[in-house]
């Protein structure tokens, strides 16, 4: 298996953490390259479309 850095490497050191580390490694492309999403300036979004915690 390829060497892992960061938290995935720490989780990989336990029996319980092995599947979690593998899942974390598989989610990296999803978080780095969110296909199908458009990045917009938050100042251009209408108030009705903003999350409640940003009001």
PDB file of C-alpha atoms in Angstrom:
ATOM      1  CA  UNK A   1       0.000   0.000   0.000  1.00  0.00           C
ATOM      2  CA  UNK A   2       1.269   3.498  -0.777  1.00  0.00           C
ATOM      3  CA  UNK A   3       2.510   5.628   2.131  1.00  0.00           C
ATOM      4  CA  UNK A   4      -0.140   7.927   3.545  1.00  0.00           C
ATOM      5  CA  UNK A   5       0.383  11.290   5.180  1.00  0.00           C
ATOM      6  CA  UNK A   6      -1.619  13.349   7.617  1.00  0.00           C
ATOM      7  CA  UNK A   7      -4.584  11.974   9.494  1.00  0.00           C
ATOM      8  CA  UNK A   8      -5.053   9.020   7.169  1.00  0.00           C
ATOM      9  CA  UNK A   9      -1.618   7.762   8.221  1.00  0.00           C
ATOM     10  CA  UNK A  10      -2.477   8.068  11.906  1.00  0.00           C
ATOM     11  CA  UNK A  11      -5.783   6.236  11.462  1.00  0.00           C
ATOM     12  CA  UNK A  12      -4.047   3.508   9.497  1.00  0.00           C
ATOM     13  CA  UNK A  13      -2.041   2.529  12.587  1.00  0.00           C
ATOM     14  CA  UNK A  14      -5.042   0.842  14.274  1.00  0.00           C
ATOM     15  CA  UNK A  15      -7.283  -2.043  13.227  1.00  0.00           C
ATOM     16  CA  UNK A  16     -10.404   0.127  13.467  1.00  0.00           C
ATOM     17  CA  UNK A  17      -8.728   2.946  11.575  1.00  0.00           C
ATOM     18  CA  UNK A  18      -7.719   0.943   8.488  1.00  0.00           C
ATOM     19  CA  UNK A  19     -11.129   1.126   6.734  1.00  0.00           C
ATOM     20  CA  UNK A  20     -11.510   4.756   7.807  1.00  0.00           C
ATOM     21  CA  UNK A  21      -8.109   5.656   6.364  1.00  0.00           C
ATOM     22  CA  UNK A  22      -8.948   3.938   3.091  1.00  0.00           C
ATOM     23  CA  UNK A  23     -12.274   5.787   2.888  1.00  0.00           C
ATOM     24  CA  UNK A  24     -10.550   9.103   3.629  1.00  0.00           C
ATOM     25  CA  UNK A  25      -8.082   8.506   0.801  1.00  0.00           C
ATOM     26  CA  UNK A  26     -10.937   7.765  -1.620  1.00  0.00           C
ATOM     27  CA  UNK A  27     -12.718  11.026  -0.716  1.00  0.00           C
ATOM     28  CA  UNK A  28      -9.726  13.265  -1.517  1.00  0.00           C
ATOM     29  CA  UNK A  29     -10.598  13.723  -5.233  1.00  0.00           C
ATOM     30  CA  UNK A  30     -14.209  14.568  -4.357  1.00  0.00           C
ATOM     31  CA  UNK A  31     -13.144  17.348  -2.006  1.00  0.00           C
ATOM     32  CA  UNK A  32     -10.427  18.742  -4.272  1.00  0.00           C
ATOM     33  CA  UNK A  33     -12.372  18.629  -7.546  1.00  0.00           C
ATOM     34  CA  UNK A  34     -16.118  19.117  -6.927  1.00  0.00           C
ATOM     35  CA  UNK A  35     -17.391  18.334 -10.441  1.00  0.00           C
ATOM     36  CA  UNK A  36     -20.768  19.772 -11.343  1.00  0.00           C
ATOM     37  CA  UNK A  37     -20.441  22.679  -8.925  1.00  0.00           C
ATOM     38  CA  UNK A  38     -19.963  26.326  -9.747  1.00  0.00           C
ATOM     39  CA  UNK A  39     -17.931  28.603  -7.494  1.00  0.00           C
ATOM     40  CA  UNK A  40     -19.616  31.988  -7.109  1.00  0.00           C
ATOM     41  CA  UNK A  41     -18.926  35.090  -5.063  1.00  0.00           C
ATOM     42  CA  UNK A  42     -21.026  34.984  -1.896  1.00  0.00           C
ATOM     43  CA  UNK A  43     -21.836  38.682  -2.234  1.00  0.00           C
ATOM     44  CA  UNK A  44     -23.762  38.005  -5.457  1.00  0.00           C
ATOM     45  CA  UNK A  45     -26.097  35.381  -3.945  1.00  0.00           C
ATOM     46  CA  UNK A  46     -29.598  36.538  -3.010  1.00  0.00           C
ATOM     47  CA  UNK A  47     -30.362  36.557   0.718  1.00  0.00           C
ATOM     48  CA  UNK A  48     -33.076  33.900   0.283  1.00  0.00           C
ATOM     49  CA  UNK A  49     -30.513  31.453  -1.162  1.00  0.00           C
ATOM     50  CA  UNK A  50     -27.874  31.834   1.572  1.00  0.00           C
ATOM     51  CA  UNK A  51     -27.479  29.370   4.445  1.00  0.00           C
ATOM     52  CA  UNK A  52     -28.974  30.575   7.719  1.00  0.00           C
ATOM     53  CA  UNK A  53     -25.612  30.621   9.490  1.00  0.00           C
ATOM     54  CA  UNK A  54     -24.257  33.247   7.067  1.00  0.00           C
ATOM     55  CA  UNK A  55     -26.991  35.839   7.676  1.00  0.00           C
TER      56      UNK A  55
END
